[in-house]
Coordinates of N, CA and C in Angstrom, one line a residue:
F1 N -11.3 5.3 -14.8 CA -11.5 5.0 -13.3 C -11.3 3.5 -13.1
P2 N -10.9 3.2 -11.8 CA -10.8 1.8 -11.4 C -12.1 1.2 -11.7
S3 N -12.1 -0.1 -11.9 CA -13.3 -1.0 -12.1 C -14.4 -0.8 -11.0
H4 N -15.6 -0.7 -11.4 CA -16.6 -0.6 -10.3 C -17.1 -2.1 -10.0
D5 N -16.5 -3.1 -10.6 CA -16.9 -4.5 -10.2 C -16.2 -4.7 -8.9
M6 N -17.0 -5.2 -8.0 CA -16.5 -5.2 -6.6 C -16.0 -6.7 -6.1
E7 N -15.1 -7.2 -6.9 CA -14.6 -8.5 -6.6 C -13.8 -8.5 -5.3
G8 N -13.5 -7.4 -4.8 CA -12.7 -7.4 -3.5 C -13.7 -7.5 -2.4
G9 N -15.1 -7.5 -2.6 CA -15.9 -7.8 -1.6 C -16.5 -6.4 -0.9
F10 N -16.0 -5.3 -1.4 CA -16.6 -4.1 -0.9 C -17.9 -3.7 -1.5
A11 N -18.7 -2.8 -0.8 CA -19.9 -2.3 -1.4 C -19.4 -1.4 -2.6
P12 N -20.2 -1.2 -3.5 CA -21.5 -1.8 -3.6 C -21.5 -3.0 -4.5
A13 N -22.2 -4.0 -4.0 CA -22.3 -5.3 -4.6 C -23.3 -4.9 -5.8
I14 N -23.2 -5.8 -6.9 CA -23.9 -5.6 -8.0 C -25.4 -5.6 -7.8
T15 N -25.9 -6.4 -6.7 CA -27.3 -6.5 -6.5 C -27.4 -6.4 -5.0
N16 N -28.6 -6.2 -4.5 CA -29.0 -6.5 -3.1 C -28.2 -5.6 -2.1
P17 N -28.2 -4.3 -2.4 CA -27.5 -3.4 -1.4 C -28.3 -3.4 0.0
P18 N -27.6 -3.0 1.0 CA -28.3 -3.1 2.3 C -29.3 -2.0 2.4
S19 N -30.1 -2.1 3.5 CA -31.1 -1.1 3.9 C -30.2 0.0 4.7
P20 N -30.7 1.2 4.8 CA -32.0 1.7 4.2 C -31.6 2.1 2.8
K21 N -32.5 1.9 1.9 CA -32.5 2.4 0.5 C -33.3 3.4 0.5
L22 N -33.2 4.3 -0.6 CA -34.2 5.5 -0.8 C -35.3 5.0 -1.6
G23 N -36.4 4.7 -1.0 CA -37.6 4.3 -1.8 C -37.2 3.1 -2.6
R24 N -37.4 3.1 -3.9 CA -37.1 2.0 -4.7 C -35.7 1.9 -5.4
S25 N -34.7 2.9 -4.8 CA -33.6 3.1 -5.4 C -32.7 1.7 -5.3
K26 N -31.7 1.6 -5.9 CA -30.8 0.4 -6.0 C -29.7 0.5 -5.0
G27 N -29.5 1.7 -4.4 CA -28.5 1.8 -3.4 C -28.6 3.0 -2.6
N28 N -27.6 3.4 -1.9 CA -27.6 4.7 -1.2 C -26.2 5.2 -1.2
C29 N -26.2 6.6 -0.9 CA -24.8 7.3 -1.1 C -23.8 6.8 0.0
T30 N -24.2 6.6 1.2 CA -23.2 6.2 2.3 C -22.7 4.9 2.0
W31 N -23.5 4.0 1.6 CA -23.1 2.6 1.2 C -22.1 2.5 0.1
Y32 N -22.5 3.3 -0.8 CA -21.5 3.4 -2.1 C -20.2 4.1 -1.7
A33 N -20.2 5.2 -1.0 CA -19.0 6.0 -0.8 C -18.1 5.2 0.1
S34 N -18.7 4.4 1.1 CA -17.9 3.6 2.0 C -17.2 2.6 1.3
G35 N -17.8 1.8 0.4 CA -17.2 0.8 -0.4 C -16.3 1.3 -1.5
R36 N -16.6 2.4 -2.1 CA -15.7 2.9 -3.2 C -14.4 3.5 -2.5
A37 N -14.6 4.2 -1.4 CA -13.3 4.7 -0.7 C -12.4 3.5 -0.4
K38 N -12.9 2.4 0.1 CA -12.1 1.3 0.4 C -11.5 0.6 -0.8
Q39 N -12.3 0.6 -2.0 CA -11.8 0.1 -3.2 C -10.6 0.9 -3.7
W40 N -10.6 2.2 -3.5 CA -9.5 3.1 -3.9 C -8.3 2.9 -2.9
G41 N -8.5 2.2 -1.8 CA -7.4 2.0 -1.1 C -7.3 2.8 0.3
R42 N -8.4 3.6 0.5 CA -8.5 4.4 1.7 C -8.4 3.3 2.9
N43 N -7.9 3.8 4.1 CA -7.9 3.0 5.2 C -9.2 2.6 5.7
A44 N -9.5 1.2 5.7 CA -10.8 0.7 5.9 C -11.3 1.0 7.3
A45 N -10.3 0.9 8.3 CA -10.8 1.2 9.6 C -11.3 2.6 9.8
N46 N -10.6 3.6 9.2 CA -11.0 5.0 9.2 C -12.3 5.1 8.5
V47 N -12.5 4.6 7.3 CA -13.7 4.7 6.6 C -14.9 4.2 7.4
D48 N -14.7 3.1 8.1 CA -15.7 2.5 8.9 C -16.2 3.4 10.1
R49 N -15.3 4.4 10.4 CA -15.7 5.4 11.5 C -16.8 6.3 11.0
L50 N -17.1 6.3 9.8 CA -18.2 7.2 9.2 C -19.4 6.4 9.0
T51 N -20.4 6.7 9.8 CA -21.6 5.9 9.8 C -22.9 6.7 9.8
G52 N -23.9 6.2 9.6 CA -25.2 6.8 9.6 C -25.4 7.8 8.5
N53 N -26.2 8.9 8.8 CA -26.6 9.8 7.7 C -25.3 10.6 7.2
A54 N -25.3 10.7 5.9 CA -24.1 11.5 5.4 C -23.9 13.0 5.9
S55 N -25.0 13.5 6.4 CA -24.9 14.9 7.0 C -24.0 14.9 8.2
N56 N -23.8 13.8 8.8 CA -23.0 13.7 10.1 C -21.6 13.2 9.7
W57 N -21.2 12.8 8.6 CA -19.9 12.3 8.3 C -18.8 13.3 8.5
G58 N -19.1 14.6 8.2 CA -18.0 15.7 8.3 C -17.7 15.8 9.9
N59 N -18.7 16.0 10.7 CA -18.3 16.1 12.1 C -17.7 14.8 12.7
Q60 N -18.2 13.6 12.2 CA -17.7 12.3 12.6 C -16.1 12.3 12.3
A61 N -15.8 12.7 11.1 CA -14.5 12.7 10.5 C -13.5 13.6 11.4
I62 N -14.0 14.8 11.7 CA -13.3 15.8 12.4 C -13.1 15.3 13.9
N63 N -14.2 14.7 14.5 CA -14.0 14.1 15.8 C -13.1 12.9 15.9
A64 N -13.0 12.2 14.9 CA -12.1 11.0 14.9 C -10.7 11.4 14.4
G65 N -10.5 12.7 14.2 CA -9.1 13.1 13.8 C -8.7 12.9 12.3
L66 N -9.7 12.6 11.6 CA -9.5 12.2 10.1 C -9.1 13.6 9.4
R67 N -8.3 13.5 8.4 CA -8.0 14.8 7.7 C -9.2 15.1 6.9
T68 N -9.6 16.4 6.9 CA -10.6 17.0 6.1 C -10.0 18.3 5.5
S69 N -10.6 18.8 4.4 CA -10.0 19.9 3.6 C -11.1 20.5 2.7
R70 N -11.0 21.7 2.3 CA -11.9 22.3 1.3 C -11.3 22.1 -0.1
T71 N -10.0 21.5 -0.1 CA -9.4 21.2 -1.3 C -9.5 19.7 -1.7
P72 N -10.0 19.5 -2.8 CA -10.3 18.0 -3.2 C -9.0 17.3 -3.5
E73 N -9.1 16.0 -3.3 CA -8.0 15.0 -3.8 C -8.8 13.8 -4.4
R74 N -8.0 13.3 -5.5 CA -8.6 12.0 -6.0 C -8.8 11.0 -4.9
D75 N -9.9 10.3 -5.0 CA -10.3 9.3 -4.0 C -10.8 9.8 -2.6
A76 N -10.8 11.1 -2.5 CA -11.4 11.6 -1.2 C -12.9 11.4 -1.2
I77 N -13.5 11.5 -0.1 CA -15.0 11.5 0.1 C -15.5 13.0 0.1
A78 N -16.2 13.3 -0.9 CA -16.9 14.6 -1.0 C -18.1 14.5 0.0
Q79 N -18.2 15.5 0.9 CA -19.3 15.4 1.9 C -20.1 16.7 1.9
W80 N -21.4 16.7 1.9 CA -22.3 17.9 2.0 C -23.0 17.8 3.4
D81 N -23.0 18.9 4.1 CA -23.7 18.8 5.4 C -25.2 18.7 5.3
N82 N -25.7 18.9 4.1 CA -27.1 18.7 3.9 C -27.5 17.3 3.5
G83 N -26.5 16.4 3.6 CA -26.9 14.8 3.6 C -26.5 14.2 2.3
H84 N -25.3 14.3 1.8 CA -24.9 13.5 0.7 C -23.4 13.3 0.8
V85 N -22.8 12.1 0.3 CA -21.4 11.9 0.1 C -21.2 11.2 -1.2
A86 N -20.1 11.4 -1.7 CA -19.7 10.8 -3.1 C -18.1 10.7 -3.1
I87 N -17.7 10.1 -4.1 CA -16.1 9.8 -4.2 C -15.7 10.7 -5.3
V88 N -14.5 11.4 -5.0 CA -13.8 12.2 -6.1 C -13.0 11.2 -6.9
E89 N -13.4 11.2 -8.2 CA -12.7 10.2 -9.2 C -11.6 11.0 -9.8
M90 N -11.8 12.3 -10.1 CA -10.7 13.1 -10.8 C -10.9 14.6 -10.4
V91 N -9.7 15.1 -10.1 CA -9.7 16.5 -9.8 C -9.3 17.2 -11.2
N92 N -10.1 18.0 -11.7 CA -9.9 18.6 -13.0 C -9.2 20.0 -12.9
S93 N -8.4 20.4 -13.9 CA -7.7 21.6 -13.9 C -8.5 22.8 -14.1
N94 N -9.7 22.8 -14.4 CA -10.7 23.9 -14.5 C -11.5 24.2 -13.3
G95 N -11.1 23.6 -12.1 CA -11.8 24.0 -10.9 C -13.0 23.1 -10.6
T96 N -13.1 22.1 -11.3 CA -14.1 21.1 -11.1 C -13.6 19.7 -10.6
V97 N -14.6 18.9 -10.1 CA -14.2 17.6 -9.7 C -15.2 16.6 -10.4
T98 N -14.8 15.5 -10.8 CA -15.7 14.4 -11.3 C -15.9 13.4 -10.2
I99 N -17.1 13.3 -9.8 CA -17.5 12.4 -8.7 C -18.2 11.3 -9.1
S100 N -18.2 10.1 -8.4 CA -19.2 9.0 -8.5 C -19.9 9.0 -7.3
E101 N -21.2 8.5 -7.5 CA -22.1 8.4 -6.3 C -23.2 7.5 -6.6
S102 N -24.0 7.2 -5.6 CA -25.1 6.3 -5.7 C -26.3 7.0 -5.3
S103 N -27.5 6.7 -6.2 CA -28.8 7.1 -5.7 C -29.0 8.5 -5.1
Y104 N -28.5 9.6 -5.9 CA -28.7 10.9 -5.6 C -29.3 11.6 -6.7
S105 N -30.1 12.6 -6.6 CA -30.7 13.5 -7.6 C -30.5 14.8 -7.2
A106 N -29.9 15.5 -8.0 CA -29.7 17.0 -7.8 C -30.9 17.8 -7.9
T107 N -32.0 17.2 -8.3 CA -33.3 18.0 -8.4 C -34.3 17.2 -7.6
I108 N -35.1 17.9 -6.9 CA -36.2 17.4 -6.0 C -37.1 16.5 -6.9
G109 N -37.4 15.2 -6.5 CA -38.2 14.4 -7.3 C -37.5 13.8 -8.5
G110 N -36.2 14.1 -8.6 CA -35.4 13.5 -9.7 C -35.2 12.0 -9.6
P111 N -34.6 11.4 -10.6 CA -34.4 9.9 -10.6 C -33.3 9.5 -9.5
L112 N -33.7 8.5 -8.7 CA -32.8 8.0 -7.8 C -32.4 6.5 -8.1
D113 N -33.0 5.9 -9.1 CA -32.8 4.5 -9.3 C -31.7 4.2 -10.1
Y114 N -30.6 4.3 -9.6 CA -29.3 3.9 -10.2 C -28.3 3.4 -9.1
L115 N -27.4 2.5 -9.4 CA -26.5 2.0 -8.5 C -25.3 3.0 -8.3
Y116 N -24.8 3.5 -9.4 CA -23.8 4.5 -9.3 C -23.8 5.3 -10.6
G117 N -23.3 6.4 -10.5 CA -23.1 7.2 -11.7 C -22.1 8.3 -11.4
T118 N -21.8 9.0 -12.5 CA -20.7 10.0 -12.4 C -21.3 11.3 -12.8
R119 N -20.7 12.4 -12.3 CA -21.0 13.7 -12.8 C -19.9 14.7 -12.5
T120 N -19.8 15.8 -13.1 CA -18.8 16.9 -12.8 C -19.4 18.1 -12.2
I121 N -18.8 18.5 -11.1 CA -19.4 19.6 -10.3 C -18.2 20.5 -9.9
P122 N -18.5 21.8 -9.6 CA -17.6 22.7 -9.1 C -16.9 22.1 -7.8
A123 N -15.6 22.3 -7.7 CA -14.9 21.7 -6.6 C -15.3 22.4 -5.3
S124 N -15.9 23.6 -5.3 CA -16.3 24.3 -4.2 C -17.6 23.9 -3.7
N125 N -18.4 22.9 -4.5 CA -19.7 22.6 -4.1 C -19.9 21.7 -2.8
P126 N -19.1 20.7 -2.6 CA -19.2 19.9 -1.3 C -18.8 20.9 -0.1
T127 N -19.3 20.5 0.9 CA -18.9 21.3 2.2 C -17.5 21.0 2.6
R128 N -17.0 19.8 2.4 CA -15.6 19.5 2.7 C -15.3 18.2 1.9
Y129 N -13.9 17.8 2.0 CA -13.5 16.6 1.6 C -12.9 15.8 2.7
I130 N -13.0 14.5 2.7 CA -12.7 13.8 3.9 C -11.6 12.8 3.3
M131 N -10.5 12.7 3.9 CA -9.4 11.8 3.5 C -9.1 10.8 4.5
P132 N -9.9 9.7 4.6 CA -9.7 8.7 5.7 C -8.5 7.8 5.6

């Protein structure tokens, strides 16, 4: 994967992420996805059209005329209407995608205290993919 060190000035900074954070977490998913999409080279002005709660990013993207799909692409924003976003790091040949994300737990009450992490999920899991 490209380096997560943000020398280009994009989020996530190594420390002091912006508010709102989730409790004592080190970051949040929208802050991370915005910065990581820009780091991958996605159009910064289009990425900046996606604001607020992750649950709204799908409709914001559609209303802004950004390309969305149910088919993943590397460096796309994976978006869930229930309120999460992540970045597709790899599209795998077995129908999964490897995503990177910040401060999300797949289990209620699970750990949120990480700046970023990766996991592999079914490609059909996100509501949509946004390609800003």
